[in-house]
PDB file with one MODEL, atoms N, CA, C and O in Angstrom:
MODEL        1
ATOM      1  N   MET A   1      22.766  58.140  83.159  1.00  0.00           N
ATOM      2  CA  MET A   1      21.742  57.328  83.567  1.00  0.00           C
ATOM      3  C   MET A   1      20.661  57.543  82.068  1.00  0.00           C
ATOM      4  O   MET A   1      20.101  58.474  81.490  1.00  0.00           O
ATOM      5  N   GLY A   2      20.814  55.990  81.909  1.00  0.00           N
ATOM      6  CA  GLY A   2      20.132  55.571  80.385  1.00  0.00           C
ATOM      7  C   GLY A   2      18.833  56.419  80.356  1.00  0.00           C
ATOM      8  O   GLY A   2      18.387  56.970  81.362  1.00  0.00           O
ATOM      9  N   LEU A   3      18.076  56.502  78.735  1.00  0.00           N
ATOM     10  CA  LEU A   3      16.458  56.205  78.779  1.00  0.00           C
ATOM     11  C   LEU A   3      16.060  55.149  78.884  1.00  0.00           C
ATOM     12  O   LEU A   3      16.471  54.063  78.475  1.00  0.00           O
ATOM     13  N   GLY A   4      14.350  55.759  80.045  1.00  0.00           N
ATOM     14  CA  GLY A   4      13.318  54.576  79.561  1.00  0.00           C
ATOM     15  C   GLY A   4      13.106  53.715  78.716  1.00  0.00           C
ATOM     16  O   GLY A   4      13.728  53.928  77.676  1.00  0.00           O
ATOM     17  N   ARG A   5      12.505  52.847  78.712  1.00  0.00           N
ATOM     18  CA  ARG A   5      12.404  51.314  77.562  1.00  0.00           C
ATOM     19  C   ARG A   5      11.392  52.186  76.353  1.00  0.00           C
ATOM     20  O   ARG A   5      11.442  51.923  75.152  1.00  0.00           O
ATOM     21  N   ASP A   6       9.978  53.860  77.301  1.00  0.00           N
ATOM     22  CA  ASP A   6       9.630  53.690  76.566  1.00  0.00           C
ATOM     23  C   ASP A   6      10.457  54.850  75.248  1.00  0.00           C
ATOM     24  O   ASP A   6      10.506  54.823  74.018  1.00  0.00           O
ATOM     25  N   ALA A   7      10.936  55.665  76.182  1.00  0.00           N
ATOM     26  CA  ALA A   7      11.529  56.909  75.780  1.00  0.00           C
ATOM     27  C   ALA A   7      12.522  56.480  74.069  1.00  0.00           C
ATOM     28  O   ALA A   7      12.717  57.158  73.060  1.00  0.00           O
ATOM     29  N   SER A   8      12.989  54.873  74.504  1.00  0.00           N
ATOM     30  CA  SER A   8      14.556  54.547  73.559  1.00  0.00           C
ATOM     31  C   SER A   8      13.568  53.726  72.667  1.00  0.00           C
ATOM     32  O   SER A   8      14.205  53.402  71.664  1.00  0.00           O
ATOM     33  N   VAL A   9      12.600  53.364  72.612  1.00  0.00           N
ATOM     34  CA  VAL A   9      11.520  53.243  71.884  1.00  0.00           C
ATOM     35  C   VAL A   9      10.811  53.871  70.632  1.00  0.00           C
ATOM     36  O   VAL A   9      10.429  53.784  69.465  1.00  0.00           O
ATOM     37  N   ALA A  10      10.935  54.554  71.772  1.00  0.00           N
ATOM     38  CA  ALA A  10       9.913  56.284  70.788  1.00  0.00           C
ATOM     39  C   ALA A  10      11.012  56.974  70.664  1.00  0.00           C
ATOM     40  O   ALA A  10      10.406  58.043  70.737  1.00  0.00           O
ATOM     41  N   ALA A  11      12.485  57.419  70.498  1.00  0.00           N
ATOM     42  CA  ALA A  11      13.601  57.684  69.915  1.00  0.00           C
ATOM     43  C   ALA A  11      13.669  56.891  68.228  1.00  0.00           C
ATOM     44  O   ALA A  11      13.325  57.332  67.132  1.00  0.00           O
ATOM     45  N   ASN A  12      14.222  55.671  68.604  1.00  0.00           N
ATOM     46  CA  ASN A  12      13.785  54.387  67.532  1.00  0.00           C
ATOM     47  C   ASN A  12      12.890  54.345  66.688  1.00  0.00           C
ATOM     48  O   ASN A  12      13.120  53.856  65.582  1.00  0.00           O
ATOM     49  N   LEU A  13      11.472  54.927  67.067  1.00  0.00           N
ATOM     50  CA  LEU A  13      10.970  55.512  66.006  1.00  0.00           C
ATOM     51  C   LEU A  13      11.096  56.362  65.332  1.00  0.00           C
ATOM     52  O   LEU A  13      11.253  56.285  64.113  1.00  0.00           O
ATOM     53  N   ALA A  14      11.053  57.360  65.998  1.00  0.00           N
ATOM     54  CA  ALA A  14      11.627  58.758  65.628  1.00  0.00           C
ATOM     55  C   ALA A  14      12.460  59.202  64.353  1.00  0.00           C
ATOM     56  O   ALA A  14      12.254  60.165  63.615  1.00  0.00           O
ATOM     57  N   SER A  15      13.608  58.090  64.285  1.00  0.00           N
ATOM     58  CA  SER A  15      14.502  57.613  62.932  1.00  0.00           C
ATOM     59  C   SER A  15      14.099  56.590  62.380  1.00  0.00           C
ATOM     60  O   SER A  15      14.988  55.765  62.171  1.00  0.00           O
ATOM     61  N   PHE A  16      13.093  56.315  62.056  1.00  0.00           N
ATOM     62  CA  PHE A  16      12.739  55.779  60.923  1.00  0.00           C
ATOM     63  C   PHE A  16      12.096  55.893  60.112  1.00  0.00           C
ATOM     64  O   PHE A  16      10.910  56.213  60.031  1.00  0.00           O
ATOM     65  N   GLN A  17      13.267  55.486  58.991  1.00  0.00           N
ATOM     66  CA  GLN A  17      12.676  56.424  57.561  1.00  0.00           C
ATOM     67  C   GLN A  17      12.236  55.133  57.050  1.00  0.00           C
ATOM     68  O   GLN A  17      12.867  54.087  56.897  1.00  0.00           O
ATOM     69  N   SER A  18      10.694  55.505  56.758  1.00  0.00           N
ATOM     70  CA  SER A  18       9.484  54.978  55.447  1.00  0.00           C
ATOM     71  C   SER A  18      10.489  54.704  54.569  1.00  0.00           C
ATOM     72  O   SER A  18      11.392  55.466  54.224  1.00  0.00           O
ATOM     73  N   PRO A  19      10.154  52.796  53.981  1.00  0.00           N
ATOM     74  CA  PRO A  19      10.629  52.717  52.396  1.00  0.00           C
ATOM     75  C   PRO A  19      10.634  53.316  51.038  1.00  0.00           C
ATOM     76  O   PRO A  19       9.578  53.355  50.406  1.00  0.00           O
ATOM     77  N   PRO A  20      11.466  53.672  50.659  1.00  0.00           N
ATOM     78  CA  PRO A  20      10.784  54.539  49.371  1.00  0.00           C
ATOM     79  C   PRO A  20       9.510  54.302  49.056  1.00  0.00           C
ATOM     80  O   PRO A  20       9.462  53.078  49.173  1.00  0.00           O
ATOM     81  N   THR A  21       8.304  54.700  48.692  1.00  0.00           N
ATOM     82  CA  THR A  21       7.071  53.932  47.298  1.00  0.00           C
ATOM     83  C   THR A  21       7.621  53.867  46.137  1.00  0.00           C
ATOM     84  O   THR A  21       8.346  54.626  45.494  1.00  0.00           O
ATOM     85  N   ILE A  22       7.013  52.489  45.898  1.00  0.00           N
ATOM     86  CA  ILE A  22       7.684  52.257  44.483  1.00  0.00           C
ATOM     87  C   ILE A  22       6.162  52.800  43.143  1.00  0.00           C
ATOM     88  O   ILE A  22       4.942  52.924  43.250  1.00  0.00           O
ATOM     89  N   ASP A  23       6.860  52.919  42.357  1.00  0.00           N
ATOM     90  CA  ASP A  23       5.263  52.719  40.702  1.00  0.00           C
ATOM     91  C   ASP A  23       5.690  52.146  40.143  1.00  0.00           C
ATOM     92  O   ASP A  23       6.865  52.192  39.777  1.00  0.00           O
ATOM     93  N   LEU A  24       4.798  51.317  39.846  1.00  0.00           N
ATOM     94  CA  LEU A  24       4.640  49.680  39.715  1.00  0.00           C
ATOM     95  C   LEU A  24       4.886  50.141  38.027  1.00  0.00           C
ATOM     96  O   LEU A  24       6.075  49.907  37.810  1.00  0.00           O
ATOM     97  N   PHE A  25       4.549  50.431  37.367  1.00  0.00           N
ATOM     98  CA  PHE A  25       4.658  50.810  36.191  1.00  0.00           C
ATOM     99  C   PHE A  25       6.831  51.417  35.541  1.00  0.00           C
ATOM    100  O   PHE A  25       7.572  51.227  34.577  1.00  0.00           O
ATOM    101  N   GLU A  26       6.862  52.203  36.982  1.00  0.00           N
ATOM    102  CA  GLU A  26       8.036  51.726  36.570  1.00  0.00           C
ATOM    103  C   GLU A  26       8.511  51.172  37.325  1.00  0.00           C
ATOM    104  O   GLU A  26       9.506  51.849  37.584  1.00  0.00           O
ATOM    105  N   ALA A  27       8.521  50.257  37.992  1.00  0.00           N
ATOM    106  CA  ALA A  27       9.031  49.175  38.215  1.00  0.00           C
ATOM    107  C   ALA A  27       8.888  47.739  37.811  1.00  0.00           C
ATOM    108  O   ALA A  27       9.419  46.791  38.389  1.00  0.00           O
ATOM    109  N   MET A  28       8.172  47.686  36.835  1.00  0.00           N
ATOM    110  CA  MET A  28       7.699  46.501  36.090  1.00  0.00           C
ATOM    111  C   MET A  28       8.225  46.173  34.583  1.00  0.00           C
ATOM    112  O   MET A  28       7.320  45.526  34.056  1.00  0.00           O
ATOM    113  N   ARG A  29       8.944  46.287  33.968  1.00  0.00           N
ATOM    114  CA  ARG A  29       8.336  46.708  32.725  1.00  0.00           C
ATOM    115  C   ARG A  29       9.127  45.671  31.547  1.00  0.00           C
ATOM    116  O   ARG A  29      10.180  45.062  31.738  1.00  0.00           O
ATOM    117  N   ILE A  30       8.339  45.668  30.359  1.00  0.00           N
ATOM    118  CA  ILE A  30       8.995  44.013  29.890  1.00  0.00           C
ATOM    119  C   ILE A  30      10.413  44.952  28.817  1.00  0.00           C
ATOM    120  O   ILE A  30      10.191  45.627  27.812  1.00  0.00           O
ATOM    121  N   GLU A  31      11.545  44.734  29.339  1.00  0.00           N
ATOM    122  CA  GLU A  31      12.895  44.995  28.065  1.00  0.00           C
ATOM    123  C   GLU A  31      13.294  43.618  27.278  1.00  0.00           C
ATOM    124  O   GLU A  31      14.473  43.302  27.436  1.00  0.00           O
ATOM    125  N   GLU A  32      12.667  42.916  26.619  1.00  0.00           N
ATOM    126  CA  GLU A  32      13.351  42.153  26.239  1.00  0.00           C
ATOM    127  C   GLU A  32      12.180  40.881  26.402  1.00  0.00           C
ATOM    128  O   GLU A  32      11.821  40.503  27.517  1.00  0.00           O
ATOM    129  N   LEU A  33      11.474  40.095  24.718  1.00  0.00           N
ATOM    130  CA  LEU A  33      10.454  39.191  25.060  1.00  0.00           C
ATOM    131  C   LEU A  33      10.719  38.440  23.745  1.00  0.00           C
ATOM    132  O   LEU A  33      10.554  38.723  22.559  1.00  0.00           O
ATOM    133  N   VAL A  34      11.410  36.892  24.712  1.00  0.00           N
ATOM    134  CA  VAL A  34      11.722  36.054  23.397  1.00  0.00           C
ATOM    135  C   VAL A  34      10.933  35.451  22.814  1.00  0.00           C
ATOM    136  O   VAL A  34       9.926  35.630  23.499  1.00  0.00           O
ATOM    137  N   LEU A  35      10.562  34.632  21.733  1.00  0.00           N
ATOM    138  CA  LEU A  35       9.467  33.712  21.893  1.00  0.00           C
ATOM    139  C   LEU A  35      10.954  32.788  20.586  1.00  0.00           C
ATOM    140  O   LEU A  35      11.925  33.029  19.870  1.00  0.00           O
ATOM    141  N   GLU A  36       9.843  31.434  21.228  1.00  0.00           N
ATOM    142  CA  GLU A  36      10.561  29.907  20.605  1.00  0.00           C
ATOM    143  C   GLU A  36       9.076  29.037  20.906  1.00  0.00           C
ATOM    144  O   GLU A  36       8.493  28.836  21.972  1.00  0.00           O
ATOM    145  N   GLY A  37       8.710  28.588  19.404  1.00  0.00           N
ATOM    146  CA  GLY A  37       8.246  27.377  19.792  1.00  0.00           C
ATOM    147  C   GLY A  37       6.700  27.779  20.416  1.00  0.00           C
ATOM    148  O   GLY A  37       5.885  26.884  20.638  1.00  0.00           O
ATOM    149  N   PHE A  38       6.435  28.987  20.632  1.00  0.00           N
ATOM    150  CA  PHE A  38       5.132  29.541  20.640  1.00  0.00           C
ATOM    151  C   PHE A  38       4.076  30.111  20.026  1.00  0.00           C
ATOM    152  O   PHE A  38       4.084  31.335  19.890  1.00  0.00           O
ATOM    153  N   LYS A  39       2.865  29.259  19.494  1.00  0.00           N
ATOM    154  CA  LYS A  39       2.304  29.650  18.732  1.00  0.00           C
ATOM    155  C   LYS A  39       3.176  29.575  17.032  1.00  0.00           C
ATOM    156  O   LYS A  39       4.067  28.849  16.590  1.00  0.00           O
ATOM    157  N   SER A  40       2.185  30.986  16.316  1.00  0.00           N
ATOM    158  CA  SER A  40       2.994  30.769  15.443  1.00  0.00           C
ATOM    159  C   SER A  40       4.024  31.811  15.626  1.00  0.00           C
ATOM    160  O   SER A  40       3.974  32.907  15.066  1.00  0.00           O
ATOM    161  N   TYR A  41       5.352  31.270  16.767  1.00  0.00           N
ATOM    162  CA  TYR A  41       6.652  31.677  16.224  1.00  0.00           C
ATOM    163  C   TYR A  41       8.161  30.186  17.008  1.00  0.00           C
ATOM    164  O   TYR A  41       8.870  29.995  17.995  1.00  0.00           O
ATOM    165  N   PRO A  42       7.726  29.409  15.313  1.00  0.00           N
ATOM    166  CA  PRO A  42       8.396  28.510  15.337  1.00  0.00           C
ATOM    167  C   PRO A  42       9.629  28.632  16.070  1.00  0.00           C
ATOM    168  O   PRO A  42       9.792  28.011  17.120  1.00  0.00           O
ATOM    169  N   VAL A  43      10.663  29.525  15.499  1.00  0.00           N
ATOM    170  CA  VAL A  43      11.914  29.503  15.735  1.00  0.00           C
ATOM    171  C   VAL A  43      11.466  31.067  16.387  1.00  0.00           C
ATOM    172  O   VAL A  43      10.483  31.808  16.397  1.00  0.00           O
ATOM    173  N   ARG A  44      12.896  31.032  16.921  1.00  0.00           N
ATOM    174  CA  ARG A  44      13.372  31.927  18.205  1.00  0.00           C
ATOM    175  C   ARG A  44      13.437  33.861  17.269  1.00  0.00           C
ATOM    176  O   ARG A  44      14.163  34.438  16.460  1.00  0.00           O
ATOM    177  N   THR A  45      12.098  34.180  18.127  1.00  0.00           N
ATOM    178  CA  THR A  45      11.945  35.619  17.761  1.00  0.00           C
ATOM    179  C   THR A  45      12.131  35.981  19.092  1.00  0.00           C
ATOM    180  O   THR A  45      11.821  35.327  20.088  1.00  0.00           O
ATOM    181  N   SER A  46      12.728  37.209  19.023  1.00  0.00           N
ATOM    182  CA  SER A  46      13.202  38.289  19.537  1.00  0.00           C
ATOM    183  C   SER A  46      12.703  39.775  19.216  1.00  0.00           C
ATOM    184  O   SER A  46      12.857  40.442  18.192  1.00  0.00           O
ATOM    185  N   ILE A  47      11.873  40.166  20.754  1.00  0.00           N
ATOM    186  CA  ILE A  47      11.557  41.511  19.989  1.00  0.00           C
ATOM    187  C   ILE A  47      11.616  42.772  21.297  1.00  0.00           C
ATOM    188  O   ILE A  47      10.696  42.897  22.106  1.00  0.00           O
ATOM    189  N   THR A  48      12.753  43.559  21.307  1.00  0.00           N
ATOM    190  CA  THR A  48      13.434  44.590  21.877  1.00  0.00           C
ATOM    191  C   THR A  48      12.897  45.796  22.247  1.00  0.00           C
ATOM    192  O   THR A  48      11.676  45.670  22.339  1.00  0.00           O
ATOM    193  N   GLY A  49      13.307  47.039  22.530  1.00  0.00           N
ATOM    194  CA  GLY A  49      12.725  47.582  21.801  1.00  0.00           C
ATOM    195  C   GLY A  49      11.430  48.521  22.851  1.00  0.00           C
ATOM    196  O   GLY A  49      10.938  49.602  22.528  1.00  0.00           O
ATOM    197  N   TRP A  50      11.093  47.680  24.208  1.00  0.00           N
ATOM    198  CA  TRP A  50       9.734  48.379  24.511  1.00  0.00           C
ATOM    199  C   TRP A  50      10.103  49.793  25.755  1.00  0.00           C
ATOM    200  O   TRP A  50      10.790  49.645  26.766  1.00  0.00           O
ATOM    201  N   ASP A  51       9.463  51.043  25.335  1.00  0.00           N
ATOM    202  CA  ASP A  51       9.305  51.662  25.546  1.00  0.00           C
ATOM    203  C   ASP A  51       8.444  51.762  27.105  1.00  0.00           C
ATOM    204  O   ASP A  51       7.673  50.821  27.294  1.00  0.00           O
ATOM    205  N   ALA A  52       8.494  52.463  27.844  1.00  0.00           N
ATOM    206  CA  ALA A  52       8.354  52.043  29.129  1.00  0.00           C
ATOM    207  C   ALA A  52       6.730  53.041  29.434  1.00  0.00           C
ATOM    208  O   ALA A  52       6.295  52.965  30.583  1.00  0.00           O
ATOM    209  N   SER A  53       6.086  53.738  28.621  1.00  0.00           N
ATOM    210  CA  SER A  53       5.119  54.055  28.747  1.00  0.00           C
ATOM    211  C   SER A  53       4.852  54.080  28.049  1.00  0.00           C
ATOM    212  O   SER A  53       5.137  55.250  27.797  1.00  0.00           O
ATOM    213  N   PHE A  54       4.067  53.462  26.570  1.00  0.00           N
ATOM    214  CA  PHE A  54       3.678  53.158  25.441  1.00  0.00           C
ATOM    215  C   PHE A  54       3.955  52.041  24.127  1.00  0.00           C
ATOM    216  O   PHE A  54       4.725  52.205  23.180  1.00  0.00           O
ATOM    217  N   ASN A  55       3.371  51.271  24.311  1.00  0.00           N
ATOM    218  CA  ASN A  55       3.993  50.404  22.597  1.00  0.00           C
ATOM    219  C   ASN A  55       3.007  49.986  22.267  1.00  0.00           C
ATOM    220  O   ASN A  55       1.988  49.990  22.958  1.00  0.00           O
ATOM    221  N   ALA A  56       3.109  49.534  21.126  1.00  0.00           N
ATOM    222  CA  ALA A  56       2.116  49.402  19.945  1.00  0.00           C
ATOM    223  C   ALA A  56       2.710  48.139  19.316  1.00  0.00           C
ATOM    224  O   ALA A  56       3.855  48.094  18.864  1.00  0.00           O
ATOM    225  N   ILE A  57       1.689  46.929  19.321  1.00  0.00           N
ATOM    226  CA  ILE A  57       1.695  45.727  18.511  1.00  0.00           C
ATOM    227  C   ILE A  57       1.028  45.897  16.951  1.00  0.00           C
ATOM    228  O   ILE A  57      -0.200  45.848  17.002  1.00  0.00           O
ATOM    229  N   THR A  58       1.246  45.973  16.397  1.00  0.00           N
ATOM    230  CA  THR A  58       1.083  45.937  15.036  1.00  0.00           C
ATOM    231  C   THR A  58       1.027  45.029  13.570  1.00  0.00           C
ATOM    232  O   THR A  58       2.019  44.333  13.353  1.00  0.00           O
ATOM    233  N   GLY A  59       0.564  45.018  13.149  1.00  0.00           N
ATOM    234  CA  GLY A  59       0.787  44.134  11.475  1.00  0.00           C
ATOM    235  C   GLY A  59      -0.102  43.416  11.176  1.00  0.00           C
ATOM    236  O   GLY A  59      -0.874  42.872  11.965  1.00  0.00           O
ATOM    237  N   LEU A  60      -0.100  43.305   9.715  1.00  0.00           N
ATOM    238  CA  LEU A  60      -1.140  42.235   9.365  1.00  0.00           C
ATOM    239  C   LEU A  60      -2.070  41.440   9.692  1.00  0.00           C
ATOM    240  O   LEU A  60      -1.585  41.053  10.755  1.00  0.00           O
ATOM    241  N   ASN A  61      -3.388  40.693   9.570  1.00  0.00           N
ATOM    242  CA  ASN A  61      -4.490  39.456  10.326  1.00  0.00           C
ATOM    243  C   ASN A  61      -3.159  38.758   9.441  1.00  0.00           C
ATOM    244  O   ASN A  61      -2.558  38.797   8.367  1.00  0.00           O
ATOM    245  N   GLY A  62      -3.213  38.093  10.794  1.00  0.00           N
ATOM    246  CA  GLY A  62      -2.464  36.652  10.795  1.00  0.00           C
ATOM    247  C   GLY A  62      -0.531  36.592  11.481  1.00  0.00           C
ATOM    248  O   GLY A  62       0.086  35.646  11.972  1.00  0.00           O
ATOM    249  N   SER A  63      -0.131  37.916  11.232  1.00  0.00           N
ATOM    250  CA  SER A  63       1.123  38.113  11.912  1.00  0.00           C
ATOM    251  C   SER A  63       1.286  37.593  12.610  1.00  0.00           C
ATOM    252  O   SER A  63       2.401  37.073  12.639  1.00  0.00           O
ATOM    253  N   GLY A  64       0.375  37.318  13.681  1.00  0.00           N
ATOM    254  CA  GLY A  64       0.866  36.550  15.363  1.00  0.00           C
ATOM    255  C   GLY A  64       0.810  38.017  16.082  1.00  0.00           C
ATOM    256  O   GLY A  64       1.945  38.209  16.518  1.00  0.00           O
ATOM    257  N   LYS A  65      -0.184  39.346  16.451  1.00  0.00           N
ATOM    258  CA  LYS A  65      -0.067  40.132  17.714  1.00  0.00           C
ATOM    259  C   LYS A  65      -0.629  39.577  18.398  1.00  0.00           C
ATOM    260  O   LYS A  65      -0.003  39.808  19.432  1.00  0.00           O
ATOM    261  N   SER A  66      -1.778  38.657  18.790  1.00  0.00           N
ATOM    262  CA  SER A  66      -2.238  38.779  19.786  1.00  0.00           C
ATOM    263  C   SER A  66      -1.468  37.482  20.185  1.00  0.00           C
ATOM    264  O   SER A  66      -1.954  37.147  21.264  1.00  0.00           O
ATOM    265  N   ASN A  67      -0.359  36.465  19.777  1.00  0.00           N
ATOM    266  CA  ASN A  67       0.382  35.112  19.972  1.00  0.00           C
ATOM    267  C   ASN A  67       1.784  35.822  21.060  1.00  0.00           C
ATOM    268  O   ASN A  67       2.530  35.157  21.778  1.00  0.00           O
ATOM    269  N   ILE A  68       1.800  37.710  20.821  1.00  0.00           N
ATOM    270  CA  ILE A  68       2.120  38.210  21.725  1.00  0.00           C
ATOM    271  C   ILE A  68       1.673  38.148  23.237  1.00  0.00           C
ATOM    272  O   ILE A  68       2.360  37.466  23.997  1.00  0.00           O
ATOM    273  N   LEU A  69       0.604  38.793  23.709  1.00  0.00           N
ATOM    274  CA  LEU A  69      -0.124  39.028  24.372  1.00  0.00           C
ATOM    275  C   LEU A  69      -0.390  37.996  24.931  1.00  0.00           C
ATOM    276  O   LEU A  69      -0.334  37.851  26.152  1.00  0.00           O
ATOM    277  N   ASP A  70      -0.732  37.086  24.084  1.00  0.00           N
ATOM    278  CA  ASP A  70      -1.108  35.225  24.583  1.00  0.00           C
ATOM    279  C   ASP A  70       0.298  34.936  25.150  1.00  0.00           C
ATOM    280  O   ASP A  70       0.140  34.316  26.202  1.00  0.00           O
ATOM    281  N   ALA A  71       1.069  35.049  24.998  1.00  0.00           N
ATOM    282  CA  ALA A  71       2.871  34.488  25.490  1.00  0.00           C
ATOM    283  C   ALA A  71       2.803  35.629  26.807  1.00  0.00           C
ATOM    284  O   ALA A  71       2.927  34.970  27.840  1.00  0.00           O
ATOM    285  N   ILE A  72       2.666  36.942  27.093  1.00  0.00           N
ATOM    286  CA  ILE A  72       2.797  37.716  28.086  1.00  0.00           C
ATOM    287  C   ILE A  72       1.979  37.158  29.064  1.00  0.00           C
ATOM    288  O   ILE A  72       2.277  36.889  30.228  1.00  0.00           O
ATOM    289  N   CYS A  73       1.085  37.032  28.573  1.00  0.00           N
ATOM    290  CA  CYS A  73       0.039  36.254  30.124  1.00  0.00           C
ATOM    291  C   CYS A  73       0.511  34.612  30.723  1.00  0.00           C
ATOM    292  O   CYS A  73       0.922  34.128  31.777  1.00  0.00           O
ATOM    293  N   PHE A  74       0.116  34.081  29.154  1.00  0.00           N
ATOM    294  CA  PHE A  74       1.648  32.519  29.833  1.00  0.00           C
ATOM    295  C   PHE A  74       2.336  32.637  31.117  1.00  0.00           C
ATOM    296  O   PHE A  74       2.348  31.972  32.153  1.00  0.00           O
ATOM    297  N   VAL A  75       2.977  33.840  30.652  1.00  0.00           N
ATOM    298  CA  VAL A  75       4.512  34.501  31.552  1.00  0.00           C
ATOM    299  C   VAL A  75       3.417  34.713  32.843  1.00  0.00           C
ATOM    300  O   VAL A  75       3.616  33.887  33.735  1.00  0.00           O
ATOM    301  N   LEU A  76       2.580  35.422  33.045  1.00  0.00           N
ATOM    302  CA  LEU A  76       2.845  35.719  34.355  1.00  0.00           C
ATOM    303  C   LEU A  76       0.980  34.562  34.512  1.00  0.00           C
ATOM    304  O   LEU A  76      -0.034  34.723  35.191  1.00  0.00           O
ATOM    305  N   GLY A  77       1.205  34.007  33.969  1.00  0.00           N
ATOM    306  CA  GLY A  77       0.394  32.806  34.955  1.00  0.00           C
ATOM    307  C   GLY A  77      -1.385  32.893  34.603  1.00  0.00           C
ATOM    308  O   GLY A  77      -2.289  32.262  35.151  1.00  0.00           O
ATOM    309  N   ILE A  78      -1.473  33.974  33.424  1.00  0.00           N
ATOM    310  CA  ILE A  78      -2.859  34.195  33.218  1.00  0.00           C
ATOM    311  C   ILE A  78      -3.804  32.760  32.031  1.00  0.00           C
ATOM    312  O   ILE A  78      -3.809  32.663  30.804  1.00  0.00           O
ATOM    313  N   THR A  79      -4.243  32.185  32.732  1.00  0.00           N
ATOM    314  CA  THR A  79      -4.662  31.487  31.747  1.00  0.00           C
ATOM    315  C   THR A  79      -6.083  31.909  30.895  1.00  0.00           C
ATOM    316  O   THR A  79      -6.575  31.383  29.897  1.00  0.00           O
ATOM    317  N   ASN A  80      -6.439  32.827  31.534  1.00  0.00           N
ATOM    318  CA  ASN A  80      -7.780  33.488  30.533  1.00  0.00           C
ATOM    319  C   ASN A  80      -7.854  34.722  30.296  1.00  0.00           C
ATOM    320  O   ASN A  80      -6.883  35.331  30.744  1.00  0.00           O
ATOM    321  N   MET A  81      -8.626  35.368  29.762  1.00  0.00           N
ATOM    322  CA  MET A  81      -8.763  37.511  30.241  1.00  0.00           C
ATOM    323  C   MET A  81     -10.236  37.581  31.521  1.00  0.00           C
ATOM    324  O   MET A  81     -11.021  38.517  31.672  1.00  0.00           O
ATOM    325  N   SER A  82     -10.214  36.792  31.967  1.00  0.00           N
ATOM    326  CA  SER A  82     -11.310  37.448  32.706  1.00  0.00           C
ATOM    327  C   SER A  82     -10.133  37.381  34.159  1.00  0.00           C
ATOM    328  O   SER A  82     -10.654  37.962  35.111  1.00  0.00           O
ATOM    329  N   GLN A  83      -8.889  36.888  34.465  1.00  0.00           N
ATOM    330  CA  GLN A  83      -8.432  36.715  35.085  1.00  0.00           C
ATOM    331  C   GLN A  83      -7.753  38.293  35.225  1.00  0.00           C
ATOM    332  O   GLN A  83      -7.863  39.209  36.040  1.00  0.00           O
ATOM    333  N   ALA A  84      -7.151  38.116  34.226  1.00  0.00           N
ATOM    334  CA  ALA A  84      -7.200  39.723  33.535  1.00  0.00           C
ATOM    335  C   ALA A  84      -7.843  41.270  34.037  1.00  0.00           C
ATOM    336  O   ALA A  84      -7.457  42.433  34.146  1.00  0.00           O
ATOM    337  N   GLY A  85      -9.196  40.375  34.282  1.00  0.00           N
ATOM    338  CA  GLY A  85      -9.876  42.151  34.030  1.00  0.00           C
ATOM    339  C   GLY A  85     -11.443  41.803  33.789  1.00  0.00           C
ATOM    340  O   GLY A  85     -12.507  42.232  34.234  1.00  0.00           O
ATOM    341  N   GLY A  86     -11.091  40.922  32.967  1.00  0.00           N
ATOM    342  CA  GLY A  86     -12.430  39.879  32.517  1.00  0.00           C
ATOM    343  C   GLY A  86     -13.120  41.145  31.297  1.00  0.00           C
ATOM    344  O   GLY A  86     -14.296  40.904  31.025  1.00  0.00           O
ATOM    345  N   ARG A  87     -12.634  42.181  30.705  1.00  0.00           N
ATOM    346  CA  ARG A  87     -12.793  42.840  29.815  1.00  0.00           C
ATOM    347  C   ARG A  87     -12.125  43.856  28.901  1.00  0.00           C
ATOM    348  O   ARG A  87     -11.965  44.825  29.644  1.00  0.00           O
ATOM    349  N   ILE A  88     -11.711  44.131  27.867  1.00  0.00           N
ATOM    350  CA  ILE A  88     -11.146  44.778  27.123  1.00  0.00           C
ATOM    351  C   ILE A  88     -10.393  46.487  27.490  1.00  0.00           C
ATOM    352  O   ILE A  88     -11.318  47.295  27.394  1.00  0.00           O
ATOM    353  N   PRO A  89      -9.495  46.982  27.739  1.00  0.00           N
ATOM    354  CA  PRO A  89      -9.250  47.693  28.532  1.00  0.00           C
ATOM    355  C   PRO A  89      -9.309  49.327  27.998  1.00  0.00           C
ATOM    356  O   PRO A  89      -8.380  49.785  27.333  1.00  0.00           O
ATOM    357  N   ALA A  90     -10.228  49.957  28.281  1.00  0.00           N
ATOM    358  CA  ALA A  90     -10.065  50.849  27.053  1.00  0.00           C
ATOM    359  C   ALA A  90      -9.313  51.205  26.499  1.00  0.00           C
ATOM    360  O   ALA A  90      -9.592  51.743  25.428  1.00  0.00           O
ATOM    361  N   ASN A  91      -7.752  51.086  26.988  1.00  0.00           N
ATOM    362  CA  ASN A  91      -6.610  52.067  25.714  1.00  0.00           C
ATOM    363  C   ASN A  91      -6.152  51.336  24.783  1.00  0.00           C
ATOM    364  O   ASN A  91      -5.233  51.518  23.985  1.00  0.00           O
ATOM    365  N   LEU A  92      -7.016  50.309  24.980  1.00  0.00           N
ATOM    366  CA  LEU A  92      -6.644  48.988  23.903  1.00  0.00           C
ATOM    367  C   LEU A  92      -7.190  48.523  22.351  1.00  0.00           C
ATOM    368  O   LEU A  92      -7.222  47.365  21.935  1.00  0.00           O
ATOM    369  N   PHE A  93      -7.581  49.662  21.666  1.00  0.00           N
ATOM    370  CA  PHE A  93      -8.084  49.782  20.085  1.00  0.00           C
ATOM    371  C   PHE A  93      -7.153  48.565  18.888  1.00  0.00           C
ATOM    372  O   PHE A  93      -6.068  48.503  18.309  1.00  0.00           O
ATOM    373  N   THR A  94      -8.235  47.872  19.013  1.00  0.00           N
ATOM    374  CA  THR A  94      -7.913  46.907  17.817  1.00  0.00           C
ATOM    375  C   THR A  94      -9.208  47.438  16.036  1.00  0.00           C
ATOM    376  O   THR A  94     -10.422  47.641  16.052  1.00  0.00           O
ATOM    377  N   ILE A  95      -7.941  47.503  14.444  1.00  0.00           N
ATOM    378  CA  ILE A  95      -8.583  47.948  13.454  1.00  0.00           C
ATOM    379  C   ILE A  95      -8.813  47.036  12.713  1.00  0.00           C
ATOM    380  O   ILE A  95      -9.435  47.231  11.668  1.00  0.00           O
TER     381      ILE A  95
ENDMDL
END
């Protein structure tokens, strides 16, 4: 004699394993950024070596630091900073 419908459903639910949780900071990160013809990057420029937990963009005034962030926002579809939270994050320092 087989299991009743309710017992069968309960057995299936008992064997169900939830999918592993995904830490978004681990699941999504930049490995390479290629800029070509975007603002101050008229020629193909590849930026690699991104760290999984911390990155800093440094350079002289007018060297295109903010254009790197603008390029990332452009790809993500963020057209103005209010869509990204509307404020400068506490861990963003400008010198």
